[in-house]
Amino acid sequence: MSRTPLDTVEHAAATPDVELPWAELGLKKDEYERVVEILGRRPTGAELAMYSVMWSEHCSYKSSKVHLRQFGEKAPQSDALLVGIGENAGVVDVGQGYAVTFKVESHNHPSYVEPYQGAATGVGGIVRDIIAMGARPVAVVDPLRFGAADHPDTKRVLPGVVAGIGGYGNCLGLPNIGGEVVFDACYQGNPLVNAGAIGVMRHEDIHLAKASGAGNKVILYGARTGGDGIGGASILASETFDDAKPSKRPAVQVGDPFQEKLLIECTLEAFREKLVVGIQDLGAAGLSCATSELASNGSGGMTVTLDDVPLRDSTLSPEEILMSESQERMCAVVEPEKVDRFLEICEKWDVIATVIGEVTDGDRLEIFWHGGKIVDVDPRTVAHDGPVYERPYARPDWQDALQADDANKLPRPATSDELKDQVLKLVASPNQASKKWITQQYDHFVQGNTVLAQPEDSGMIRVDEESGLGVAIATDGNGRYAKLDPYTGAQLALAEAYRNVATTGARPLAVSDCLNFGSPEDPAVMWQFAEAVRGLADGCLQLGTPVTGGNVSLYNQTGEAAIHPTPVVAVLGVIDDVARRTPVAFQEEGQLIYLLGDTREEFGGSAWSQVVHDHLGGLPPKVDLERERLLGEILISASRDGMIDSAHDLSDGGLVQAVVESALLGGKGARLVVPDGLDAFTFLFSESAGRAVVAVPRSEEVRFNDMCGARGLPATRIGVVDGEGVEIQGEFTLSLAELRKAHEETVPALLA
Amino acid sequence: MARVVVDVMLKPEILDPQGQAVQRALPRLGFEGISDVRQGKRFELEVDGPVDEAALARIHDLAESFLANTVIEDFTVRVEEAAEVAEAAK
Amino acid sequence: MARVVVDVMLKPEILDPQGQAVQRALPRLGFEGISDVRQGKRFELEVDGPVDEAALARIHDLAESFLANTVIEDFTVRVEEAAEVAEAAK
Amino acid sequence: MTARIGVVTFPGSLDDRDTQRAIRLAGAEPVALWHKDKDLHQVDAVVLPGGFSYGDYLRAGAISRFSPVMESVIEQAKAGLPVLGICNGFQVLTEAHLLPGAMLGNDHLHFICRDQKLRVENAETAWTSDYRAGQEIHIPLKNMDGRYVADEYTLDKLEAEGRVVFRYLDLNPNGSLRDIAGITNEAGNVVGLMPHPEHAVEPLVGTGRTDGLPFFTSILKKLVNA
Ligand SMILES: Nc1ncnc2c1ncn2[C@@H]1O[C@H](COP(=O)(O)OP(=O)(O)O)[C@@H](O)[C@H]1O
Ligand SMILES: [Mg+2]
């Protein structure tokens, strides 16, 4: 009954005229011809399966590669970078012998189709990247974007996504310490589910994805392989290649966080005993990816016997096994004499582990099935020599009109009452409202090292109990800004994440990103992408924070309508002693509130323009990265030297949003005075970058002022922590109760 | 009043971690001879009025659009006989 | 090989928020006339060998001690007829 | 001499290391116990920690309850060994029938993580003697299946015998009957609760409160003075 004859390498060489379904597998004609050229013959079905998945946009970055190179070319000199772009995740030195690895990834499309499982397996995937570097995962973050808050489909997608992220992350024992929730009609049908993870290790524990040392064994461990996510390969599995019946294989995977938890513990135990030479997680493209990457990054070749792969479904064809995206699997390279011990540890944790192959001293990746050789390739050609596209890009013709539609000219509130109403409307708007209903579905406390979690400006984790060493992370992105100007928008995302980290007292060290865009085949989208990458690379160079890795998600669009260009940036920082961290909440009545930075009339892309006028136009706020750096230094010094007791960065919603949040969190009000030279409206709603509000104990005021003065950072005393409400002198007062109701009732009312 | 039962199970090709966990525990509990366990959901709907073709068709729609996600799950709809109900209540 | 189905439902006196959530959503989805919804679990056990009295008794024990927590749940055990299996597979 | 307190690790336990840290901070010696090992290694008390043992598949605690280590825990708990079940540990204790009732999914159907206010109702158990009866404390709560249920007779009996150890205040976070957050067995040596005292032992992390430390000092005093 099996297909005869098996499509071996030999058979392929002897039957050059057999037509393969390369187009159905997503390859272009020239790509297929390139495969034939590389092999010097037609590929076998199994080889075609491997090339097609590895050369897909998702795995090969073929549209984005030419731009992403800038992250390397423009990388700032940084002593902190231990492992850069190209590995599963970047690694940074955080001192005292510790290294930290972190990365953000997308799971957008699956989360739309099956919100719970799509989001859950997104968390699972990013966590395996972290383990694969040798680190213990210590926290996750989840930047999310959904369609309009009141759209019925948002009510289907959001609760499922949140439950999935929580369901998986909570079950793994990873505290969720930050993220974003943004609503915008542009994400309708294309929600963005990005997930990030951080891991901690000692320097000497860093592991890389490479197979070296002839004779070393390749061990596949974790879940059995099933027919998950292999739509295309089923065509190859069918009786004849042209009998392309509809796939019965699911496009969505179901995650098993329990299995992943066992995988973490057993991998870490194997690391502790120094049993692992190289390691790779199985994510997109499954075994095709793991074997070709391990082999091409190492010194030798590799042979794999596919018959030895433990299966969940015995009917799977070899092509399907190679393409399967079954979750919770890892691949380790282990010296022969250590194999027994490795298998023992797996057994201890009830994890299935099987030797499936061996490192050779050749340079080929050879895969066998039922005794026949079905793959014989140079692994580099699969893993690294995918096509590279110079896709055409062009500034869209509507960009000028969009920028000319100046938000600064929108009608402003005419009276104090109107101003007050707009403040209430702002803090109650879905994007500015409290996300507690969502974030309380995540465990913040597990592992016992969470110093800061949402709704703080950055999440912070203690790394060393003795010294108090800690790391902080913040993720930010603003698709509205990026739509108005993708170059500036990307830099604003970077600036905001950088500022968020510094606001909590940590020193920003490095960057990861997740670039969410529409179709690269649209020159306008490609221009947005190119501009955003250029902006981010330039910005990272200027701030001295290298990009250590990230992820690109394209084709986020429905028909002609692309999402707003949405570069999400994660900044990682370090703090020498977490006892010095600065929280958002006002701590003590009587403390002086200072506004740091310059406030200009900048309303393009602002929350105010969206909430009050449903408007998007003009230019986003100006970026001044030198100012961001200076602001960061002041915030870090002030925290270290105990000059401030709370701090909050200013971003969407402007000053009033920040002050309301600090007041509500601390349960203490604020009395504010509009500073000279500003009108109340601009003071409250402007979104000028490079700003923060801090609360200074009276005893520290002179010292703090001197420091800001000496370094040339504008610091304006704008009020005092006091009372039961937020008062803008001469304008209005809103009680904390009123503000709390407005801020906290919106999201539950929409979703609960 | 009648009871309609909707059973929702993960498709056979989809991983069922719950069922697997149950199955793996069986030997420890001294149960042998069970080669596979799948765990799904059972919904019992109490329907006012007669359960005619039309009503069943509507419940079928409900199952398809809401009770199950047909990307990963299969479902069946059936009317529970009064006898069965009595039996189950025992 | 035969299939034995164990249905586990919360006891009637125990609050079933999942069932209630489904029921509350029905009017929004345009479904009227369903007066109550309860959600439980369905286990499908593939049994090697014949499902005789003895085998069923053992599965009954399994359900009682493990698949259900009888402090809060009731259960039923039944052999699924081949016909039913075929029907469900459609 | 200090007390040795065992902390069981089941597959899927999450707060085991945190519990060990809390025991250490209280001045006792934590001893790691493994679910496949029946031997309790002569510990003076046992904590079943929080987490998702076996993924909480089937029902929270249902599979762990049948592990080898639980055979010994059940046997020795009946003979008076102090046992504390936190969250998943509490679920294991009810599944093992060392404590009456059962735990069900939260009535709002969501996982919930919050700083929870509680009242200590019984300060005489092995694990609560460093509290005062009536004392109000804040302990982090984080779970999916935290709804305590039992029949009326059992609930009345628990109340009458003073075996409700903690009650939720201000907000019942999961629909637990009679706001019950924690209970004890008749002898007072076995205590289970949903909130996580091990996450309230250091001022710098978690919620920044230390209201959970008395759990661990209570048992230490009892064991050392015994
Ligand atoms: N999906 C989420 N998961 C975890 N934390 C979140 C999520 N969404 C928002 N948060 C947290 O809520 C707080 C407020 O979010 P946001 O307003 O986006 O912060 P900021 O403007 O400072 O970047 C932050 O602490 C953020 O980490
Ligand atoms: Mg912030």
Coordinates of N, CA, C and O in Angstrom, one line a residue, chain A residues 288-349:
Chain A
S288 N 13.1 19.8 10.0 CA 13.9 20.3 8.8 C 14.8 21.4 9.3 O 16.0 21.5 8.9
C289 N 14.2 22.3 10.2 CA 15.0 23.4 10.6 C 16.1 23.0 11.6 O 17.2 23.3 11.5
A290 N 15.7 22.1 12.6 CA 16.6 21.8 13.6 C 17.8 21.0 13.0 O 19.0 21.3 13.4
T291 N 17.6 20.1 12.2 CA 18.7 19.3 11.7 C 19.6 20.1 10.7 O 20.8 20.1 10.8
S292 N 19.0 20.9 9.8 CA 19.8 21.6 8.9 C 20.6 22.8 9.6 O 21.7 23.1 9.2
E293 N 20.0 23.4 10.6 CA 20.7 24.4 11.3 C 21.8 23.9 12.2 O 22.9 24.4 12.2
L294 N 21.5 22.8 12.9 CA 22.5 22.2 13.7 C 23.7 21.8 12.9 O 24.9 22.1 13.2
A295 N 23.4 21.2 11.7 CA 24.5 20.6 10.9 C 25.2 21.8 10.2 O 26.5 21.7 10.1
S296 N 24.5 22.8 9.8 CA 25.3 23.8 9.0 C 26.1 24.7 9.9 O 27.0 25.3 9.5
N297 N 25.7 24.8 11.2 CA 26.4 25.7 12.1 C 27.6 24.9 12.7 O 28.5 25.6 13.4
G298 N 27.6 23.6 12.6 CA 28.7 22.9 13.2 C 29.9 22.7 12.2 O 29.9 23.3 11.2
S299 N 30.8 21.8 12.6 CA 31.9 21.6 11.8 C 31.8 20.4 10.8 O 32.4 20.4 9.8
G300 N 30.8 19.5 11.1 CA 30.7 18.3 10.3 C 29.4 18.2 9.6 O 28.7 19.2 9.4
G301 N 29.1 17.0 9.2 CA 27.8 16.7 8.6 C 26.9 16.0 9.6 O 27.2 15.9 10.8
M302 N 25.8 15.4 9.1 CA 24.9 14.7 10.0 C 24.1 13.7 9.3 O 23.8 13.9 8.1
T303 N 23.9 12.5 9.9 CA 23.0 11.5 9.4 C 21.9 11.4 10.4 O 22.1 11.4 11.6
V304 N 20.7 11.2 9.8 CA 19.5 11.1 10.7 C 18.7 9.9 10.1 O 18.5 9.8 8.9
T305 N 18.2 9.1 11.1 CA 17.3 8.0 10.7 C 15.9 8.3 11.1 O 15.6 8.3 12.3
L306 N 15.1 8.7 10.1 CA 13.8 9.2 10.4 C 12.9 8.2 11.1 O 11.9 8.5 11.8
D307 N 13.1 6.9 10.8 CA 12.3 5.8 11.4 C 12.4 5.9 12.9 O 11.5 5.3 13.5
D308 N 13.4 6.5 13.4 CA 13.6 6.4 14.9 C 12.8 7.6 15.6 O 12.8 7.6 16.8
V309 N 12.2 8.5 14.8 CA 11.5 9.6 15.5 C 10.2 9.0 16.1 O 9.4 8.4 15.4
P310 N 10.0 9.2 17.4 CA 8.7 8.8 18.0 C 7.5 9.5 17.5 O 7.5 10.7 17.4
L311 N 6.6 8.8 17.0 CA 5.4 9.4 16.4 C 4.1 9.3 17.2 O 3.9 8.3 17.9
R312 N 3.3 10.3 17.0 CA 2.0 10.2 17.6 C 1.0 9.6 16.6 O -0.1 9.1 17.0
D313 N 1.4 9.7 15.4 CA 0.5 9.2 14.3 C 1.3 8.4 13.3 O 2.2 8.9 12.6
S314 N 1.1 7.1 13.4 CA 2.0 6.2 12.6 C 1.8 6.3 11.1 O 2.6 5.7 10.3
T315 N 0.8 7.0 10.7 CA 0.6 7.1 9.2 C 1.4 8.3 8.6 O 1.3 8.5 7.4
L316 N 2.2 9.0 9.4 CA 2.9 10.1 8.8 C 3.9 9.7 7.8 O 4.6 8.7 8.0
S317 N 4.0 10.4 6.7 CA 5.1 10.2 5.7 C 6.3 10.8 6.2 O 6.3 11.7 7.0
P318 N 7.5 10.4 5.6 CA 8.7 11.1 6.0 C 8.7 12.6 5.7 O 9.3 13.4 6.5
E319 N 8.1 13.0 4.6 CA 8.0 14.5 4.4 C 7.3 15.2 5.5 O 7.6 16.3 5.9
E320 N 6.2 14.5 5.9 CA 5.4 15.1 7.0 C 6.2 15.2 8.3 O 6.1 16.1 9.0
I321 N 6.9 14.1 8.6 CA 7.7 14.1 9.8 C 8.7 15.2 9.8 O 9.0 15.9 10.8
L322 N 9.3 15.5 8.6 CA 10.3 16.5 8.5 C 9.7 17.9 8.7 O 10.4 18.8 9.1
M323 N 8.5 18.1 8.3 CA 7.8 19.4 8.3 C 7.0 19.6 9.5 O 6.6 20.8 9.8
S324 N 6.7 18.6 10.3 CA 5.8 18.7 11.4 C 6.2 19.8 12.4 O 7.4 19.9 12.7
E325 N 5.2 20.5 12.8 CA 5.5 21.6 13.8 C 5.0 21.2 15.2 O 4.6 22.1 16.0
S326 N 4.9 19.9 15.5 CA 4.5 19.5 16.8 C 5.3 20.3 17.8 O 6.5 20.5 17.7
Q327 N 4.6 20.7 18.9 CA 5.3 21.6 19.9 C 6.1 20.7 20.9 O 6.0 19.5 20.9
E328 N 6.7 21.4 21.8 CA 7.4 20.8 22.9 C 8.4 19.8 22.6 O 8.5 18.7 23.1
R329 N 9.2 20.1 21.5 CA 10.3 19.1 21.2 C 11.7 19.9 21.1 O 11.7 21.1 20.8
M330 N 12.7 19.2 21.4 CA 14.1 19.8 21.4 C 15.0 18.8 20.8 O 14.7 17.6 20.8
C331 N 16.1 19.3 20.3 CA 17.1 18.4 19.7 C 18.5 18.7 20.3 O 18.9 19.9 20.3
A332 N 19.2 17.7 20.9 CA 20.4 17.9 21.5 C 21.5 17.1 20.8 O 21.3 16.0 20.4
V333 N 22.7 17.6 20.8 CA 23.9 16.9 20.3 C 24.7 16.5 21.6 O 25.1 17.4 22.4
V334 N 25.0 15.2 21.7 CA 25.6 14.7 23.0 C 26.7 13.8 22.6 O 26.6 12.9 21.7
E335 N 27.8 13.9 23.4 CA 28.9 12.9 23.2 C 28.5 11.5 23.5 O 27.7 11.3 24.4
P336 N 29.0 10.5 22.7 CA 28.5 9.1 22.9 C 28.5 8.7 24.4 O 27.5 8.1 24.8
E337 N 29.6 9.0 25.1 CA 29.7 8.4 26.4 C 28.7 9.1 27.4 O 28.6 8.7 28.5
K338 N 28.1 10.2 27.0 CA 27.2 10.9 27.9 C 25.7 10.6 27.5 O 24.8 11.1 28.2
V339 N 25.5 9.9 26.5 CA 24.2 9.6 26.0 C 23.3 8.9 27.1 O 22.2 9.3 27.4
D340 N 23.9 7.9 27.7 CA 23.1 7.2 28.7 C 22.6 8.1 29.8 O 21.5 8.0 30.3
R341 N 23.5 8.9 30.3 CA 23.2 9.8 31.4 C 22.1 10.8 30.9 O 21.1 11.1 31.6
F342 N 22.3 11.3 29.7 CA 21.2 12.2 29.1 C 19.9 11.5 29.1 O 18.9 12.1 29.6
L343 N 19.8 10.3 28.6 CA 18.6 9.6 28.5 C 18.0 9.3 29.9 O 16.8 9.3 30.1
E344 N 18.9 9.1 30.9 CA 18.4 8.8 32.3 C 17.7 10.1 32.8 O 16.7 9.9 33.5
I345 N 18.3 11.2 32.6 CA 17.7 12.5 33.1 C 16.3 12.7 32.4 O 15.3 13.0 33.1
C346 N 16.2 12.4 31.1 CA 14.9 12.5 30.4 C 13.9 11.5 31.1 O 12.8 11.9 31.3
E347 N 14.4 10.3 31.4 CA 13.5 9.4 32.0 C 13.0 9.9 33.3 O 11.8 9.7 33.7
K348 N 14.0 10.4 34.1 CA 13.6 11.0 35.4 C 12.4 11.9 35.3 O 11.5 11.9 36.1
W349 N 12.4 12.7 34.2 CA 11.4 13.7 34.1 C 10.2 13.2 33.2 O 9.4 14.0 32.7

